[in-house]
CSV table of C-alpha atoms in Angstrom, one decimal:
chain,number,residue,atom,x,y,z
A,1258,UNK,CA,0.0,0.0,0.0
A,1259,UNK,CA,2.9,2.4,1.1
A,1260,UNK,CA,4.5,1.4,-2.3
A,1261,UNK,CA,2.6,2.0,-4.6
A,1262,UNK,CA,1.3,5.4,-2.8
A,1263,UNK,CA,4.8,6.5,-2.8
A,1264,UNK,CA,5.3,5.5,-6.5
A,1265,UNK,CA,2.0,7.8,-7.6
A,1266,UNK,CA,3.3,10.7,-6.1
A,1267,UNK,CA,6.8,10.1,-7.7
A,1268,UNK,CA,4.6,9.4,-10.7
A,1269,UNK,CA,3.0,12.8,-10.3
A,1270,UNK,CA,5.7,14.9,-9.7
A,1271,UNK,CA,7.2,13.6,-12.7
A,1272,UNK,CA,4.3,14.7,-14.5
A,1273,UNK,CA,4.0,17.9,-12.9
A,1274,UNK,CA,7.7,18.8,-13.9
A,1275,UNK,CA,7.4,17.5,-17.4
A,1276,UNK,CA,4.2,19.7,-18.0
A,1277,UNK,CA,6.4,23.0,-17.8
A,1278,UNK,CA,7.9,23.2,-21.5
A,1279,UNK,CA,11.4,24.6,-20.2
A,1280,UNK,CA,11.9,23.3,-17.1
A,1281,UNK,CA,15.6,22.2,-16.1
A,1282,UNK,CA,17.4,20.7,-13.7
A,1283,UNK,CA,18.5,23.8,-11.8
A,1284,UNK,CA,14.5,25.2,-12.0
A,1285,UNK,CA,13.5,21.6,-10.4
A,1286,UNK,CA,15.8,22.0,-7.5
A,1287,UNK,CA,14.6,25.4,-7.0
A,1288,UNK,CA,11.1,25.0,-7.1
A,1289,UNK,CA,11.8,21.9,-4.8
A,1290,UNK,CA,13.7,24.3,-2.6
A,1291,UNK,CA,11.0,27.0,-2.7
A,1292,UNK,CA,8.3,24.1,-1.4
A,1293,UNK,CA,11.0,23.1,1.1
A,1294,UNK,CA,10.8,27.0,2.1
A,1295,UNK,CA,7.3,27.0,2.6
A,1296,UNK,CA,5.8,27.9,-0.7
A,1297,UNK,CA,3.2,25.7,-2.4
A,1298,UNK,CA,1.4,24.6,-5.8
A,1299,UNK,CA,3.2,27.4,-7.8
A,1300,UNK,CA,1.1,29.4,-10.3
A,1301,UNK,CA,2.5,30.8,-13.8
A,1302,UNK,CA,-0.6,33.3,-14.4
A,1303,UNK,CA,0.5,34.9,-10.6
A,1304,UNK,CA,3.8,34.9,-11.6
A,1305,UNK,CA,2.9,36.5,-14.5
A,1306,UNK,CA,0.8,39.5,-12.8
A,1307,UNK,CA,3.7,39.7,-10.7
A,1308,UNK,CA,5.7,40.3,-13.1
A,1309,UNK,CA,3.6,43.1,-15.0
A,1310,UNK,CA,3.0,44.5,-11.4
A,1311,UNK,CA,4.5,48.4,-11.4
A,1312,UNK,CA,5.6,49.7,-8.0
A,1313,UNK,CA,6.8,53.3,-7.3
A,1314,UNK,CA,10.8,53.6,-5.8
A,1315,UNK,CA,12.2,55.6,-3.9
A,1316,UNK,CA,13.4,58.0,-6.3
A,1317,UNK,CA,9.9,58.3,-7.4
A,1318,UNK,CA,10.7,56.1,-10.5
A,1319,UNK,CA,7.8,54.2,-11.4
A,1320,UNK,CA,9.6,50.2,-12.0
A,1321,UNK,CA,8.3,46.7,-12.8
A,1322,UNK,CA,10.1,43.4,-14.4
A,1323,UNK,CA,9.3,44.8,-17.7
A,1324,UNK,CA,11.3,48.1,-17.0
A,1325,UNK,CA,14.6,46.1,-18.0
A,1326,UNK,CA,13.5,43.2,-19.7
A,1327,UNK,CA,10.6,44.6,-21.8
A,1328,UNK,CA,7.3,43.7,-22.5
A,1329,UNK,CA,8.4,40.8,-25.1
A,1330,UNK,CA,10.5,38.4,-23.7
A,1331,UNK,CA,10.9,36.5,-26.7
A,1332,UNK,CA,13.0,39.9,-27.4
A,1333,UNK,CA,16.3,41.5,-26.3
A,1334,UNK,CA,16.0,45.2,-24.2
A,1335,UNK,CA,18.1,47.3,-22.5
A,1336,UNK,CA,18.9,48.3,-18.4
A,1337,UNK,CA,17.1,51.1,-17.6
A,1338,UNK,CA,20.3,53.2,-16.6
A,1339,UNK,CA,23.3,51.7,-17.9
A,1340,UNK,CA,21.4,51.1,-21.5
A,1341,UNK,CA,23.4,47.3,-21.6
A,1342,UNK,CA,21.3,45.0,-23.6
A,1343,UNK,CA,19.7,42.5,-21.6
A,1344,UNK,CA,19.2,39.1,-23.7
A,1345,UNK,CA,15.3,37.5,-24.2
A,1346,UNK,CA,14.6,36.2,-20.7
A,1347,UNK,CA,12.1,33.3,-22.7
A,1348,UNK,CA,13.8,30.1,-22.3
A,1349,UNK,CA,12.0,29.0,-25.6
A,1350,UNK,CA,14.3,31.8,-27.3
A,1351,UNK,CA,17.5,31.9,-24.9
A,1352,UNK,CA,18.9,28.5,-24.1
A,1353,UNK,CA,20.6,29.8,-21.5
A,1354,UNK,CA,18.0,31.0,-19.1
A,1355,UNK,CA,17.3,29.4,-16.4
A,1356,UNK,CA,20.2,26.5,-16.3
A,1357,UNK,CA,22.2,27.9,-13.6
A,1358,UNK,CA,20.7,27.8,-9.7
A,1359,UNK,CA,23.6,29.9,-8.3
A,1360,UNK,CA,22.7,32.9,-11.4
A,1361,UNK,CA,18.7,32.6,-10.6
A,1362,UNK,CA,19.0,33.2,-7.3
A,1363,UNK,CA,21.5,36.1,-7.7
A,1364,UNK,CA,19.6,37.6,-9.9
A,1365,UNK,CA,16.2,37.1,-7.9
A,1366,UNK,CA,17.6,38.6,-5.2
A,1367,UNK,CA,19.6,41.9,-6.6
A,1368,UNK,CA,16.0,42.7,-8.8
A,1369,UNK,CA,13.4,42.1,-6.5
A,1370,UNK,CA,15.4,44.1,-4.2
A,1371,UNK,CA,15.7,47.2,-7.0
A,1372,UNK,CA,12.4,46.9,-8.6
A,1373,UNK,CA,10.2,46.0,-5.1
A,1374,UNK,CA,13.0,47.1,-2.6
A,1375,UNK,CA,12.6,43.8,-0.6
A,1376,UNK,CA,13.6,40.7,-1.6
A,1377,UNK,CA,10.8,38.4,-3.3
A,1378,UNK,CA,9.0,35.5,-1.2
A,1379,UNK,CA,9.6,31.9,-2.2
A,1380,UNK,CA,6.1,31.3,-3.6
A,1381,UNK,CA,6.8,34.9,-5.6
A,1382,UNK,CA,10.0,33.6,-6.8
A,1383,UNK,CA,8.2,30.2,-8.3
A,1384,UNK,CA,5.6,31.7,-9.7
A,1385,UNK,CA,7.9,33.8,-11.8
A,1386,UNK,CA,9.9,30.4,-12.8
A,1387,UNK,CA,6.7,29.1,-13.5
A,1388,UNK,CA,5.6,32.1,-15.6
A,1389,UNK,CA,9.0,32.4,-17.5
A,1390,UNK,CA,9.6,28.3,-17.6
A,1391,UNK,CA,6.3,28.9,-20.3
A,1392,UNK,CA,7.6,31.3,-22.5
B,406,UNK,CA,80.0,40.3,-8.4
B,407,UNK,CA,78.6,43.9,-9.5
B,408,UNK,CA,78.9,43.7,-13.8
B,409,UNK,CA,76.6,40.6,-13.7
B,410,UNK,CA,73.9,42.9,-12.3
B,411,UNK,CA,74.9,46.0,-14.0
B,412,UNK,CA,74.4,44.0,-17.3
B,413,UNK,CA,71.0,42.6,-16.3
B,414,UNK,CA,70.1,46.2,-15.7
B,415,UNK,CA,71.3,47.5,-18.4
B,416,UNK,CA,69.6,44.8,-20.7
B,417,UNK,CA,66.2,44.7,-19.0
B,418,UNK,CA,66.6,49.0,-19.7
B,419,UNK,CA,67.6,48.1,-23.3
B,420,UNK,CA,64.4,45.6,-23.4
B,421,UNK,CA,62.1,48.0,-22.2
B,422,UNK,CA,63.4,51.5,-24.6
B,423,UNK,CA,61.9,49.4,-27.7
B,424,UNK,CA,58.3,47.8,-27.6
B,425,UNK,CA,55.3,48.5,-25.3
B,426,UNK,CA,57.0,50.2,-22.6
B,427,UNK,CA,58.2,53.2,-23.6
B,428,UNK,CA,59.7,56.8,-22.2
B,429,UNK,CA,58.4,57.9,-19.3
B,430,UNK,CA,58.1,62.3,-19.1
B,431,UNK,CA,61.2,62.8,-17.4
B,432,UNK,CA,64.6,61.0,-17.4
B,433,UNK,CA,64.6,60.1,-14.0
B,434,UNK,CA,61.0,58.5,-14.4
B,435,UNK,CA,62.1,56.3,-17.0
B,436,UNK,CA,65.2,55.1,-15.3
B,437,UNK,CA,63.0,53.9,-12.0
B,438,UNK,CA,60.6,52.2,-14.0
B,439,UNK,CA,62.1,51.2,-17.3
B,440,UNK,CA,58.8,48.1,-17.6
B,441,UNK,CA,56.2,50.6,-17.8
B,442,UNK,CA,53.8,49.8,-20.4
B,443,UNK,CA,50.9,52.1,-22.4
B,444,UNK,CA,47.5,52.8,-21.9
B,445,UNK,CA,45.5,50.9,-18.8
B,446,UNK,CA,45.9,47.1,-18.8
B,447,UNK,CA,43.0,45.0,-20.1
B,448,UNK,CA,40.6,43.4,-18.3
B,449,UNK,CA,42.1,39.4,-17.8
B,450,UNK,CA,39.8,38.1,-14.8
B,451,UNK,CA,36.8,36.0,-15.8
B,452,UNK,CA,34.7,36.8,-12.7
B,453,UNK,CA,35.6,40.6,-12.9
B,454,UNK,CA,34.5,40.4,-16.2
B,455,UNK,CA,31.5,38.4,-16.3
B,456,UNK,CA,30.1,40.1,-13.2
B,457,UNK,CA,30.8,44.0,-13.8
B,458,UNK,CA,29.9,43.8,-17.6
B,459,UNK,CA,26.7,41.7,-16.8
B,460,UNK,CA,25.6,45.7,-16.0
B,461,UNK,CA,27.6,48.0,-17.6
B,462,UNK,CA,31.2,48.2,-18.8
B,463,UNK,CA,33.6,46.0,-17.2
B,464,UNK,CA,35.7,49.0,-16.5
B,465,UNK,CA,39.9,47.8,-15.9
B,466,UNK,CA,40.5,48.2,-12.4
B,467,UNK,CA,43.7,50.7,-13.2
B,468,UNK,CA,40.7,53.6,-14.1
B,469,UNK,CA,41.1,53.6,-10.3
B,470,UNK,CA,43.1,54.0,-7.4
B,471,UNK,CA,43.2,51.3,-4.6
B,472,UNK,CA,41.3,53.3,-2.1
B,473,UNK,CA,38.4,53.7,-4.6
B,474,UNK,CA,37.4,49.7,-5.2
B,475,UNK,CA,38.0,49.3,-1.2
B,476,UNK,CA,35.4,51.6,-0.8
B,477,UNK,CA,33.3,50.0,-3.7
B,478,UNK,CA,34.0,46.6,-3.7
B,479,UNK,CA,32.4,45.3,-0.2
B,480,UNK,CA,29.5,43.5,0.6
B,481,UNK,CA,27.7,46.5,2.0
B,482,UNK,CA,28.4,48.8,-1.0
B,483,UNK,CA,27.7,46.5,-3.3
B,484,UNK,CA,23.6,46.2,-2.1
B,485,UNK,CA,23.3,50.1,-3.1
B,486,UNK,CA,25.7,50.3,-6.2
B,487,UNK,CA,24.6,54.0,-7.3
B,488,UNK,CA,21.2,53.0,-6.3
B,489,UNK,CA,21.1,49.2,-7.3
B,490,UNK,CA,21.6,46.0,-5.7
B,491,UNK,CA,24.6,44.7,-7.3
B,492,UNK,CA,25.3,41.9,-4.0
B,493,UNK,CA,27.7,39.2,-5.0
B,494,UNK,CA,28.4,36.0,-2.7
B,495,UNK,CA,31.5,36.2,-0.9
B,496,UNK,CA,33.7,33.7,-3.0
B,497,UNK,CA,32.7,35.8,-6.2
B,498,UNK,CA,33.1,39.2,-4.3
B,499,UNK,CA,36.7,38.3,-2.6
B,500,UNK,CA,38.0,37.1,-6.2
B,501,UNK,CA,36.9,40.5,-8.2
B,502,UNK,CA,37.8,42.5,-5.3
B,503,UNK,CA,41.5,40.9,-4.5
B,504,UNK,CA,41.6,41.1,-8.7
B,505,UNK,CA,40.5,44.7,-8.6
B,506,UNK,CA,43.2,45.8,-5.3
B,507,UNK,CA,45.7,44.3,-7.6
B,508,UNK,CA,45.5,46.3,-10.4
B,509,UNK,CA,44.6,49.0,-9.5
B,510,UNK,CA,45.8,52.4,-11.0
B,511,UNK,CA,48.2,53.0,-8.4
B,512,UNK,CA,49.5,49.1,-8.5
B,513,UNK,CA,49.5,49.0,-12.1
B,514,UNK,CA,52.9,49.3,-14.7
B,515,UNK,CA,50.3,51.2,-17.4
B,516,UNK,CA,51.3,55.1,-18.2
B,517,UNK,CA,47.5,55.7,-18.6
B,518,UNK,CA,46.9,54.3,-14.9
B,519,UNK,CA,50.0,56.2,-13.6
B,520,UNK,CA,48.7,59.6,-14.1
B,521,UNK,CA,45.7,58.9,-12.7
B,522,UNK,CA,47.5,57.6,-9.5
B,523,UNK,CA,49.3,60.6,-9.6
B,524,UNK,CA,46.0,62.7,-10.0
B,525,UNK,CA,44.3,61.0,-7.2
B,526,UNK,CA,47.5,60.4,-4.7
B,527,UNK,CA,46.5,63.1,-2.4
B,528,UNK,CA,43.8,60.6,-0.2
B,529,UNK,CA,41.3,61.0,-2.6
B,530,UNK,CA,39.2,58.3,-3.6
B,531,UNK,CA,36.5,58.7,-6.2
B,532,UNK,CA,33.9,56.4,-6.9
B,533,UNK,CA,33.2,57.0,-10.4
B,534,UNK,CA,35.7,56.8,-12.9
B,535,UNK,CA,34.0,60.3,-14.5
B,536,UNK,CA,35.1,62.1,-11.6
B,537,UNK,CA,38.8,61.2,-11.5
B,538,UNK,CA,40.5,64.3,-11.7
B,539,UNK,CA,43.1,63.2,-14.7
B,540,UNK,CA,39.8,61.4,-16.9
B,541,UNK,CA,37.9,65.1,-16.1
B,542,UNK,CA,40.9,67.3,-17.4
B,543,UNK,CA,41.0,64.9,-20.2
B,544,UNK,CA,37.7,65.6,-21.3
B,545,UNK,CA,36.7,68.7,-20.3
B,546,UNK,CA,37.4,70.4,-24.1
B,547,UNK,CA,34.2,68.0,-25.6
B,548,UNK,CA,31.4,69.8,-26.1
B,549,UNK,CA,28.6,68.7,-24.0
B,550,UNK,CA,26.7,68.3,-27.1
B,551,UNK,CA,29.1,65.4,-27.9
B,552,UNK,CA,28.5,63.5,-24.6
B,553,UNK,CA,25.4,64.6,-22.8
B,554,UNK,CA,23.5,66.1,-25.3
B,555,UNK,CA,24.3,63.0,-27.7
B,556,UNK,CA,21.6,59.9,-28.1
B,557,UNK,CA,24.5,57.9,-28.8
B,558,UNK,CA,26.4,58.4,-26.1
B,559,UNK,CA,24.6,59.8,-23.2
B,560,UNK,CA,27.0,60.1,-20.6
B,561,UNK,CA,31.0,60.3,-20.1
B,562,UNK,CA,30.5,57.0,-18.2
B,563,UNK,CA,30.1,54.8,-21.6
B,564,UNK,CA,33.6,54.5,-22.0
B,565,UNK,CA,33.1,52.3,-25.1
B,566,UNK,CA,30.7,54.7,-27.0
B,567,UNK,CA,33.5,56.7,-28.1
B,568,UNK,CA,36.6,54.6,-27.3
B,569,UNK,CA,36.3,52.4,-29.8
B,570,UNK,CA,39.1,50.2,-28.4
B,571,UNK,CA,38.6,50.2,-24.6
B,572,UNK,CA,38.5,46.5,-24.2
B,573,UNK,CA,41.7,46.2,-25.1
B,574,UNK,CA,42.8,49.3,-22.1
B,575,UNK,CA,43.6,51.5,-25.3
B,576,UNK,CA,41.9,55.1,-24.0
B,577,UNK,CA,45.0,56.7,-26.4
B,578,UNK,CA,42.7,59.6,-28.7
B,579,UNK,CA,43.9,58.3,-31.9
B,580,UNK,CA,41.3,55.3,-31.0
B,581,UNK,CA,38.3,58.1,-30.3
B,582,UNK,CA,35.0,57.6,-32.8
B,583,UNK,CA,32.6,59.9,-31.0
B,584,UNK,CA,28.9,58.6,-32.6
B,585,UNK,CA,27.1,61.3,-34.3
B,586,UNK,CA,30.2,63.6,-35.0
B,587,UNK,CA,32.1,61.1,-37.3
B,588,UNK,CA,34.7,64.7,-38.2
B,589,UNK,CA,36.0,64.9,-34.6
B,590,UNK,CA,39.3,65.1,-34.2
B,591,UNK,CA,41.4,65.9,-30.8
């Protein structure tokens, strides 16, 4: 009985992880991570409201995801300040997104910090892997 | 027990007159450092690289004094860089930081990086390379309109804009393309 209830959850994670189109190793360990943290059933439509979600800094400069990374992520934009190009964030697009745990997590944490001036929640931080992982 | 090392210093001297190192402004300059090289050594650290340029230019370390990346290059400074989070973890930040100290203008062998030791050698330690005082002098003859004022280059900070080989460390004027003003000439 214990079996084969253990095997159906394996069974359904397996599922679960296969249904998100760019998922890679280092997004599985994170969303694992996340859960571990106290985050569950992430969502890509939140993560995508999230993202779109426009918050006023300190300087008075109005700033969301899309201020650096544009509203087409299938497309390359530019830093707000610095004007470097910042490569398509859709892993459909840019092979390279998402495939390294230690740049994610740099990353989450220097822009939620900038854009939302806090760092972002584990459940915000999978839903925007969830929301990006489908692009 | 003396020619031996006479000879060595008089061919290292001999080595350094023809090539990249070349004549320092006074006599007495040259002769203490006959392996000074041009311009600002080239960027050659794969962290410093990857991380700085991942935002803007990955400037070369010897744009600065010592005191400057010390004051820039720390944990705390780095989670409000000009007014962004630019936070490292502390094996990447002790590698770009050691790597910056290093090379730093008033560590480097680079002419460029000299005189910008020399302009910042009394204590002070800027934190943008646009406020050095030797970069300033340098520039201060270029119309606004060329920098500020131009779409293409916006600000004195975009190195690359206009120097059109800065990721080699060449800053020298006969390299200078200035977008927008293609008759420039210093």
């Amino acid at each position: 009985m214990k079996k084969t209830c253990l095997s159906t959850i394996a069974l359904a994670a397996a599922l679960f992880t296969a249904s998100t189109a760019w998922a890679t190793p280092a997004t599985d360990e994170l969303l694992t991570r996340y859960t571990a943290e106290g985050a569950s059933s992430f969502d890509a439509a939140r993560g995508g409201k999230n993202w779109e979600k426009k918050v006023k800094g300190e300087d008075g400069e109005t700033m969301s995801c899309q201020t650096c990374h544009g509203e087409d992520l299938g497309k390359s934009s530019k830093h707000h300040k610095t004007g470097k190009v910042i490569e398509p964030m859709a892993p459909s697009i840019n092979k390279e997104r998402l495939t390294e745990v230690k740049k994610i997590e740099k990353w989450f944490k220097r822009n939620c910090k900038d854009t939302w001036a806090r760092e972002c929640t584990p459940q915000e931080k999978g839903d925007f892997l969830k929301f990006l992982l489908a692009r | 027990m003396r020619s031996p090392y006479l000879a060595a210093l008089l061919a290292a001297a001999l080595l350094a007159s023809s090539g990249t190192a070349l004549a320092e402004e006074t006599l007495f300059g040259w002769l203490i450092s006959p392996f000074r090289q041009k311009e600002v050594k080239p960027v050659d650290n794969k962290a410093y690289k990857e991380e700085c340029s991942a935002c803007h230019m990955a400037y070369p370390p010897g744009l600065l004094p010592s005191r400057s990346w010390e004051k820039l290059l720390n944990e705390q400074a780095l989670g409000d860089h000009f007014g962004d989070d630019a936070s490292l973890d502390g094996d990447t930040l002790r590698e770009i930081h050691d790597y910056a100290m290093e090379n730093a203008a008033d560590k480097s062998f680079h002419k460029r990086s000299r005189k910008i030791a020399l302009a910042t050698e009394n204590g002070e330690a800027p934190l943008r390379i646009i406020e050095v005082r030797y970069i300033k002098r340098k520039h201060h003859d270029i119309p606004e309109k060329m920098i500020s004022g131009n779409k293409d280059v916006k600000s004195l900070s975009f190195c690359s804009k206009c120097h059109t080989r800065a990721d080699d460390g060449n800053f020298d004027s006969d390299t200078v393309s200035i977008p927008n003003y293609p008759d420039w000439e210093d």
